[in-house]
PDB file of C-alpha atoms and ligand atoms in Angstrom:
ATOM      1  CA  MET A   1      16.352   0.056   1.685  1.00 89.00           C
ATOM      2  CA  SER A   2      14.668  -2.276  -0.754  1.00 94.00           C
ATOM      3  CA  ILE A   3      10.908  -2.377  -1.123  1.00 96.00           C
ATOM      4  CA  ILE A   4      10.904  -5.867   0.473  1.00 94.00           C
ATOM      5  CA  GLU A   5      12.735  -4.534   3.544  1.00 95.00           C
ATOM      6  CA  LEU A   6      10.479  -1.476   3.760  1.00 96.00           C
ATOM      7  CA  LEU A   7       7.305  -3.546   3.580  1.00 95.00           C
ATOM      8  CA  ALA A   8       8.540  -6.295   5.917  1.00 91.00           C
ATOM      9  CA  PRO A   9       6.863  -4.792   9.025  1.00 91.00           C
ATOM     10  CA  ALA A  10       3.602  -4.272   7.120  1.00 92.00           C
ATOM     11  CA  ARG A  11       1.206  -7.171   7.025  1.00 93.00           C
ATOM     12  CA  VAL A  12      -1.532  -4.589   6.535  1.00 97.00           C
ATOM     13  CA  MET A  13      -0.821  -1.216   4.925  1.00 98.00           C
ATOM     14  CA  PRO A  14      -3.528   1.436   5.377  1.00 98.00           C
ATOM     15  CA  ILE A  15      -4.191   3.472   2.240  1.00 98.00           C
ATOM     16  CA  LEU A  16      -5.097   7.038   3.136  1.00 97.00           C
ATOM     17  CA  ILE A  17      -6.756   9.924   1.342  1.00 96.00           C
ATOM     18  CA  VAL A  18      -5.880  13.045   3.339  1.00 96.00           C
ATOM     19  CA  ARG A  19      -7.689  16.372   3.190  1.00 95.00           C
ATOM     20  CA  ASN A  20      -4.997  18.371   4.991  1.00 96.00           C
ATOM     21  CA  PRO A  21      -1.583  17.721   6.564  1.00 98.00           C
ATOM     22  CA  ASP A  22      -2.809  18.138  10.143  1.00 97.00           C
ATOM     23  CA  GLU A  23      -5.547  15.570   9.688  1.00 97.00           C
ATOM     24  CA  GLY A  24      -3.015  13.276   7.982  1.00 97.00           C
ATOM     25  CA  VAL A  25      -0.761  13.491  11.035  1.00 98.00           C
ATOM     26  CA  ARG A  26      -3.644  12.697  13.410  1.00 98.00           C
ATOM     27  CA  VAL A  27      -4.660   9.650  11.364  1.00 98.00           C
ATOM     28  CA  ALA A  28      -1.064   8.465  10.994  1.00 98.00           C
ATOM     29  CA  GLN A  29      -0.456   8.820  14.730  1.00 98.00           C
ATOM     30  CA  ALA A  30      -3.638   6.884  15.561  1.00 98.00           C
ATOM     31  CA  LEU A  31      -2.633   4.101  13.161  1.00 98.00           C
ATOM     32  CA  TYR A  32       0.879   4.007  14.598  1.00 98.00           C
ATOM     33  CA  ASP A  33      -0.525   3.868  18.137  1.00 98.00           C
ATOM     34  CA  GLY A  34      -2.622   0.890  17.038  1.00 97.00           C
ATOM     35  CA  GLY A  35       0.487  -0.959  15.852  1.00 97.00           C
ATOM     36  CA  ILE A  36       0.618  -0.041  12.162  1.00 97.00           C
ATOM     37  CA  ARG A  37       4.164   0.574  10.933  1.00 97.00           C
ATOM     38  CA  VAL A  38       3.718   1.336   7.217  1.00 98.00           C
ATOM     39  CA  VAL A  39       1.138   3.606   5.546  1.00 98.00           C
ATOM     40  CA  GLU A  40       0.451   4.789   2.014  1.00 98.00           C
ATOM     41  CA  ILE A  41      -0.654   8.383   1.457  1.00 98.00           C
ATOM     42  CA  THR A  42      -2.350   8.631  -1.918  1.00 98.00           C
ATOM     43  CA  LEU A  43      -1.716  11.611  -4.159  1.00 98.00           C
ATOM     44  CA  ARG A  44      -5.458  11.969  -4.695  1.00 96.00           C
ATOM     45  CA  THR A  45      -5.794  15.272  -2.880  1.00 96.00           C
ATOM     46  CA  PRO A  46      -3.870  18.534  -3.221  1.00 97.00           C
ATOM     47  CA  ALA A  47      -2.743  18.154   0.415  1.00 97.00           C
ATOM     48  CA  ALA A  48      -1.053  14.778  -0.077  1.00 98.00           C
ATOM     49  CA  VAL A  49       2.558  15.858  -0.649  1.00 98.00           C
ATOM     50  CA  ASP A  50       2.491  18.294   2.281  1.00 98.00           C
ATOM     51  CA  ALA A  51       0.884  15.580   4.395  1.00 98.00           C
ATOM     52  CA  ILE A  52       3.732  13.173   3.599  1.00 98.00           C
ATOM     53  CA  LEU A  53       6.230  15.800   4.728  1.00 98.00           C
ATOM     54  CA  ALA A  54       4.252  16.533   7.910  1.00 98.00           C
ATOM     55  CA  ILE A  55       3.797  12.852   8.811  1.00 98.00           C
ATOM     56  CA  ARG A  56       7.497  12.116   8.277  1.00 98.00           C
ATOM     57  CA  GLN A  57       8.303  14.866  10.780  1.00 98.00           C
ATOM     58  CA  ALA A  58       5.552  14.155  13.315  1.00 98.00           C
ATOM     59  CA  VAL A  59       5.681  10.339  13.314  1.00 98.00           C
ATOM     60  CA  PRO A  60       9.297   9.599  12.414  1.00 98.00           C
ATOM     61  CA  ALA A  61       9.127   5.880  13.251  1.00 97.00           C
ATOM     62  CA  LEU A  62       6.374   5.314  10.676  1.00 98.00           C
ATOM     63  CA  THR A  63       7.325   4.181   7.168  1.00 98.00           C
ATOM     64  CA  VAL A  64       5.479   6.473   4.764  1.00 98.00           C
ATOM     65  CA  GLY A  65       4.791   5.555   1.169  1.00 98.00           C
ATOM     66  CA  ALA A  66       3.327   7.805  -1.494  1.00 98.00           C
ATOM     67  CA  GLY A  67       0.489   6.195  -3.432  1.00 98.00           C
ATOM     68  CA  THR A  68      -1.249   6.915  -6.722  1.00 98.00           C
ATOM     69  CA  VAL A  69       2.082   8.078  -8.177  1.00 98.00           C
ATOM     70  CA  VAL A  70       1.262   8.225 -11.873  1.00 98.00           C
ATOM     71  CA  THR A  71       3.575  10.864 -13.398  1.00 98.00           C
ATOM     72  CA  PRO A  72       7.348  11.450 -13.450  1.00 98.00           C
ATOM     73  CA  GLY A  73       6.756  14.851 -11.792  1.00 98.00           C
ATOM     74  CA  GLN A  74       5.070  13.163  -8.845  1.00 98.00           C
ATOM     75  CA  VAL A  75       8.099  10.908  -8.402  1.00 98.00           C
ATOM     76  CA  GLU A  76      10.247  14.005  -7.910  1.00 97.00           C
ATOM     77  CA  ALA A  77       7.693  15.633  -5.586  1.00 98.00           C
ATOM     78  CA  VAL A  78       7.376  12.655  -3.248  1.00 98.00           C
ATOM     79  CA  VAL A  79      11.133  12.125  -3.076  1.00 98.00           C
ATOM     80  CA  ALA A  80      11.456  15.790  -2.058  1.00 98.00           C
ATOM     81  CA  ALA A  81       8.732  15.297   0.588  1.00 98.00           C
ATOM     82  CA  GLY A  82      10.691  12.401   2.116  1.00 98.00           C
ATOM     83  CA  ALA A  83       8.489   9.470   1.090  1.00 98.00           C
ATOM     84  CA  HIS A  84      10.181   6.159   1.870  1.00 98.00           C
ATOM     85  CA  PHE A  85       8.672   4.492  -1.186  1.00 98.00           C
ATOM     86  CA  GLY A  86       6.174   5.013  -3.985  1.00 98.00           C
ATOM     87  CA  VAL A  87       3.200   3.003  -5.217  1.00 98.00           C
ATOM     88  CA  SER A  88       1.230   3.227  -8.429  1.00 98.00           C
ATOM     89  CA  PRO A  89      -2.020   1.610  -9.509  1.00 98.00           C
ATOM     90  CA  GLY A  90      -0.301   0.850 -12.828  1.00 98.00           C
ATOM     91  CA  PHE A  91       2.770   2.060 -14.704  1.00 98.00           C
ATOM     92  CA  SER A  92       4.060   3.426 -17.969  1.00 98.00           C
ATOM     93  CA  GLU A  93       7.534   3.262 -19.435  1.00 98.00           C
ATOM     94  CA  GLY A  94       7.976   6.982 -18.696  1.00 98.00           C
ATOM     95  CA  LEU A  95       6.946   6.552 -15.079  1.00 98.00           C
ATOM     96  CA  LEU A  96       9.296   3.615 -14.476  1.00 98.00           C
ATOM     97  CA  ARG A  97      12.199   5.419 -16.154  1.00 98.00           C
ATOM     98  CA  ALA A  98      11.660   8.340 -13.761  1.00 98.00           C
ATOM     99  CA  VAL A  99      11.494   5.933 -10.805  1.00 98.00           C
ATOM    100  CA  LEU A 100      14.694   4.156 -11.844  1.00 98.00           C
ATOM    101  CA  ALA A 101      16.469   7.507 -12.216  1.00 98.00           C
ATOM    102  CA  SER A 102      15.421   8.399  -8.654  1.00 98.00           C
ATOM    103  CA  PRO A 103      16.292   6.854  -5.285  1.00 97.00           C
ATOM    104  CA  LEU A 104      12.629   5.903  -4.663  1.00 98.00           C
ATOM    105  CA  PRO A 105      11.869   2.226  -3.953  1.00 98.00           C
ATOM    106  CA  PHE A 106       8.695   1.501  -5.903  1.00 98.00           C
ATOM    107  CA  LEU A 107       5.718  -0.845  -6.243  1.00 98.00           C
ATOM    108  CA  PRO A 108       4.328  -0.684  -9.776  1.00 98.00           C
ATOM    109  CA  GLY A 109       0.712  -1.713 -10.170  1.00 98.00           C
ATOM    110  CA  VAL A 110      -0.219  -4.695 -12.336  1.00 98.00           C
ATOM    111  CA  MET A 111      -3.394  -6.529 -13.227  1.00 98.00           C
ATOM    112  CA  THR A 112      -2.435  -8.890 -16.052  1.00 98.00           C
ATOM    113  CA  PRO A 113       0.407 -11.283 -16.947  1.00 98.00           C
ATOM    114  CA  SER A 114       1.467  -8.860 -19.695  1.00 98.00           C
ATOM    115  CA  ASP A 115       1.723  -6.025 -17.138  1.00 98.00           C
ATOM    116  CA  ILE A 116       3.882  -8.299 -15.008  1.00 98.00           C
ATOM    117  CA  ILE A 117       6.200  -9.178 -17.896  1.00 98.00           C
ATOM    118  CA  CYS A 118       6.667  -5.457 -18.663  1.00 98.00           C
ATOM    119  CA  ALA A 119       7.399  -4.606 -15.015  1.00 98.00           C
ATOM    120  CA  LEU A 120       9.842  -7.540 -14.806  1.00 98.00           C
ATOM    121  CA  GLU A 121      11.687  -6.118 -17.814  1.00 98.00           C
ATOM    122  CA  PHE A 122      12.288  -2.986 -15.763  1.00 98.00           C
ATOM    123  CA  GLY A 123      13.661  -5.068 -12.896  1.00 97.00           C
ATOM    124  CA  PHE A 124      10.706  -5.040 -10.499  1.00 98.00           C
ATOM    125  CA  SER A 125       9.869  -8.251  -8.660  1.00 96.00           C
ATOM    126  CA  VAL A 126       7.434  -6.917  -6.058  1.00 98.00           C
ATOM    127  CA  MET A 127       4.227  -5.438  -7.463  1.00 98.00           C
ATOM    128  CA  LYS A 128       0.905  -4.063  -6.370  1.00 98.00           C
ATOM    129  CA  LEU A 129      -1.967  -6.190  -7.686  1.00 98.00           C
ATOM    130  CA  PHE A 130      -4.706  -3.653  -8.374  1.00 98.00           C
ATOM    131  CA  PRO A 131      -7.632  -3.754  -8.194  1.00 98.00           C
ATOM    132  CA  ALA A 132      -7.050  -7.099  -6.512  1.00 98.00           C
ATOM    133  CA  THR A 133     -10.579  -8.214  -5.744  1.00 98.00           C
ATOM    134  CA  GLN A 134     -11.926  -7.127  -9.106  1.00 97.00           C
ATOM    135  CA  ALA A 135      -8.941  -8.776 -10.847  1.00 97.00           C
ATOM    136  CA  GLY A 136      -9.853 -12.154  -9.381  1.00 98.00           C
ATOM    137  CA  GLY A 137      -8.672 -12.041  -5.783  1.00 98.00           C
ATOM    138  CA  ILE A 138      -7.169 -15.165  -4.251  1.00 98.00           C
ATOM    139  CA  PRO A 139      -7.707 -17.436  -7.319  1.00 98.00           C
ATOM    140  CA  MET A 140      -5.906 -14.815  -9.447  1.00 98.00           C
ATOM    141  CA  LEU A 141      -2.940 -14.768  -7.046  1.00 98.00           C
ATOM    142  CA  ARG A 142      -2.851 -18.563  -7.047  1.00 98.00           C
ATOM    143  CA  ALA A 143      -2.899 -18.630 -10.864  1.00 98.00           C
ATOM    144  CA  LEU A 144      -0.141 -16.001 -11.131  1.00 98.00           C
ATOM    145  CA  ALA A 145       2.118 -18.073  -8.863  1.00 98.00           C
ATOM    146  CA  GLY A 146       2.359 -20.665 -11.670  1.00 98.00           C
ATOM    147  CA  PRO A 147       4.158 -18.661 -14.341  1.00 98.00           C
ATOM    148  CA  PHE A 148       5.681 -16.154 -11.891  1.00 98.00           C
ATOM    149  CA  PRO A 149       6.835 -18.188  -8.859  1.00 97.00           C
ATOM    150  CA  GLU A 150       9.405 -15.606  -7.713  1.00 96.00           C
ATOM    151  CA  LEU A 151       7.037 -12.640  -7.723  1.00 98.00           C
ATOM    152  CA  ARG A 152       5.610 -11.106  -4.554  1.00 98.00           C
ATOM    153  CA  PHE A 153       2.459  -9.001  -4.495  1.00 98.00           C
ATOM    154  CA  CYS A 154       0.823  -6.369  -2.365  1.00 98.00           C
ATOM    155  CA  PRO A 155      -2.836  -6.787  -3.349  1.00 98.00           C
ATOM    156  CA  THR A 156      -5.108  -3.792  -2.826  1.00 98.00           C
ATOM    157  CA  GLY A 157      -8.625  -2.909  -3.856  1.00 98.00           C
ATOM    158  CA  GLY A 158     -11.730  -4.278  -2.190  1.00 98.00           C
ATOM    159  CA  ILE A 159      -9.854  -5.948   0.687  1.00 98.00           C
ATOM    160  CA  ASP A 160     -11.176  -5.566   4.235  1.00 96.00           C
ATOM    161  CA  ALA A 161     -10.661  -6.966   7.726  1.00 95.00           C
ATOM    162  CA  ARG A 162     -12.721 -10.035   6.832  1.00 95.00           C
ATOM    163  CA  THR A 163     -10.847 -10.986   3.650  1.00 97.00           C
ATOM    164  CA  ALA A 164      -7.330  -9.769   4.562  1.00 97.00           C
ATOM    165  CA  PRO A 165      -6.382 -13.018   6.395  1.00 96.00           C
ATOM    166  CA  ASP A 166      -7.130 -15.055   3.249  1.00 97.00           C
ATOM    167  CA  TYR A 167      -4.827 -12.851   1.203  1.00 97.00           C
ATOM    168  CA  LEU A 168      -2.115 -12.913   3.858  1.00 97.00           C
ATOM    169  CA  ARG A 169      -2.095 -16.718   3.805  1.00 96.00           C
ATOM    170  CA  MET A 170      -1.012 -16.693   0.147  1.00 97.00           C
ATOM    171  CA  PRO A 171       2.737 -17.450  -0.168  1.00 97.00           C
ATOM    172  CA  ASN A 172       3.113 -14.799  -2.907  1.00 98.00           C
ATOM    173  CA  VAL A 173       1.555 -11.994  -0.810  1.00 98.00           C
ATOM    174  CA  ILE A 174       3.914  -9.876   1.282  1.00 97.00           C
ATOM    175  CA  CYS A 175       1.269  -7.482   2.610  1.00 97.00           C
ATOM    176  CA  VAL A 176      -2.203  -6.201   1.781  1.00 98.00           C
ATOM    177  CA  GLY A 177      -3.329  -2.614   1.407  1.00 97.00           C
ATOM    178  CA  GLY A 178      -6.703  -1.083   2.019  1.00 97.00           C
ATOM    179  CA  SER A 179      -8.657   1.958   3.005  1.00 96.00           C
ATOM    180  CA  TRP A 180     -10.802   0.196   5.601  1.00 96.00           C
ATOM    181  CA  LEU A 181      -8.521   1.263   8.482  1.00 96.00           C
ATOM    182  CA  ALA A 182      -9.300   4.952   8.168  1.00 95.00           C
ATOM    183  CA  PRO A 183     -12.897   5.270   6.934  1.00 94.00           C
ATOM    184  CA  GLU A 184     -13.860   8.744   5.776  1.00 90.00           C
ATOM    185  CA  ALA A 185     -16.676   8.978   8.358  1.00 94.00           C
ATOM    186  CA  LEU A 186     -14.320   8.341  11.296  1.00 95.00           C
ATOM    187  CA  VAL A 187     -11.706  10.747   9.949  1.00 94.00           C
ATOM    188  CA  ALA A 188     -14.346  13.459   9.427  1.00 92.00           C
ATOM    189  CA  LYS A 189     -15.522  12.999  13.026  1.00 95.00           C
ATOM    190  CA  GLY A 190     -11.956  13.009  14.315  1.00 95.00           C
ATOM    191  CA  ASP A 191     -12.567   9.662  15.995  1.00 97.00           C
ATOM    192  CA  TRP A 192      -8.879   8.810  16.378  1.00 97.00           C
ATOM    193  CA  GLU A 193      -9.628   6.207  19.050  1.00 97.00           C
ATOM    194  CA  ALA A 194     -11.827   4.228  16.658  1.00 97.00           C
ATOM    195  CA  ILE A 195      -9.074   4.370  14.032  1.00 97.00           C
ATOM    196  CA  ARG A 196      -6.548   3.215  16.631  1.00 98.00           C
ATOM    197  CA  SER A 197      -8.829   0.242  17.404  1.00 97.00           C
ATOM    198  CA  LEU A 198      -9.146  -0.681  13.722  1.00 97.00           C
ATOM    199  CA  ALA A 199      -5.357  -0.496  13.445  1.00 97.00           C
ATOM    200  CA  ALA A 200      -4.918  -2.671  16.531  1.00 96.00           C
ATOM    201  CA  ALA A 201      -7.307  -5.263  15.088  1.00 95.00           C
ATOM    202  CA  ALA A 202      -5.458  -5.210  11.749  1.00 95.00           C
ATOM    203  CA  SER A 203      -2.078  -5.513  13.453  1.00 93.00           C
ATOM    204  CA  ALA A 204      -3.318  -8.581  15.319  1.00 90.00           C
ATOM    205  CA  LEU A 205      -4.935 -10.253  12.300  1.00 85.00           C
ATOM    206  CA  ASP A 206      -4.781 -13.990  12.656  1.00 67.00           C
ATOM    207  CA  THR A 207      -4.095 -15.542   9.296  1.00 67.00           C
ATOM    208  CA  ASN A 208      -5.445 -18.860  10.608  1.00 57.00           C
ATOM    209  CA  SER A 209      -8.944 -17.417  10.837  1.00 54.00           C
ATOM    210  CA  GLY A 210     -11.171 -15.276   8.667  1.00 51.00           C
ATOM    211  CA  SER A 211     -13.201 -15.949   5.580  1.00 52.00           C
ATOM    212  CA  THR A 212     -12.464 -18.897   3.361  1.00 46.00           C
ATOM    213  CA  ALA A 213     -15.015 -17.828   0.791  1.00 41.00           C
ATOM    214  CA  HIS A 214     -12.535 -17.395  -2.059  1.00 41.00           C
TER     215      HIS A 214
HETATM  216  C1  3PG B 301      -5.883   1.516  -3.683  1.00 59.89           C
HETATM  217  O1  3PG B 301      -5.386   2.573  -4.021  1.00 59.89           O
HETATM  218  O2  3PG B 301      -5.236   0.475  -3.648  1.00 59.89           O
HETATM  219  C2  3PG B 301      -7.328   1.456  -3.365  1.00 59.89           C
HETATM  220  O3  3PG B 301      -7.905   2.710  -3.374  1.00 59.89           O
HETATM  221  C3  3PG B 301      -7.620   0.778  -2.085  1.00 59.89           C
HETATM  222  O4  3PG B 301      -8.763   0.114  -2.299  1.00 59.89           O
HETATM  223  P1  3PG B 301      -9.913   0.023  -1.223  1.00 59.89           P
HETATM  224  O5  3PG B 301     -10.418   1.418  -0.993  1.00 59.89           O
HETATM  225  O6  3PG B 301     -10.931  -0.876  -1.864  1.00 59.89           O
HETATM  226  O7  3PG B 301      -9.323  -0.558   0.045  1.00 59.89           O
END
């Protein structure tokens, strides 16, 4: 499946940092129960690859991406773990060559027009804008639509339930990512019900409301 098809059910994509596979499964199940259909498990902990494998088995209807993929070796590892797609906060030529030699659909991270031109040269037309808020948020996305009208973005970084509707109203945004759906404090407490509620609220986000402060 293409990255566009994989992300189609995801208006909001939770970005997770998992401490162990079991906890990852509990969080993923709570998010799924709240209506979330696509998650990103970041490779920021030693447990991440095992967690991807465990979540794929335990919550088979969930689309599971691997995030913070920054080396060619990680591309191989997440393909072996069964990740449906990969995400990176940026990219290098070596990383994209490894991605293109693999079956992994991929969202390279960009923050500047030059990044975008490089990623386009490798054939990517859907990109993660990171860190989106710090890079200029909605005005940045509006400005990028001028020279790059065909591009679609998944902005992440500094987005929350309040600002997500503004991003989702942008014609060049296919989904937003963020860590607000599984806050560390709730995960540490094992408050799966609270995470389910956050997921339900995110799944029901009304893009006609929310902040217009951008
Ligand atoms: C990412 O990887 O995109 C960010 O860690 C998510 O940013 P946030 O924690 O500000 O939502």
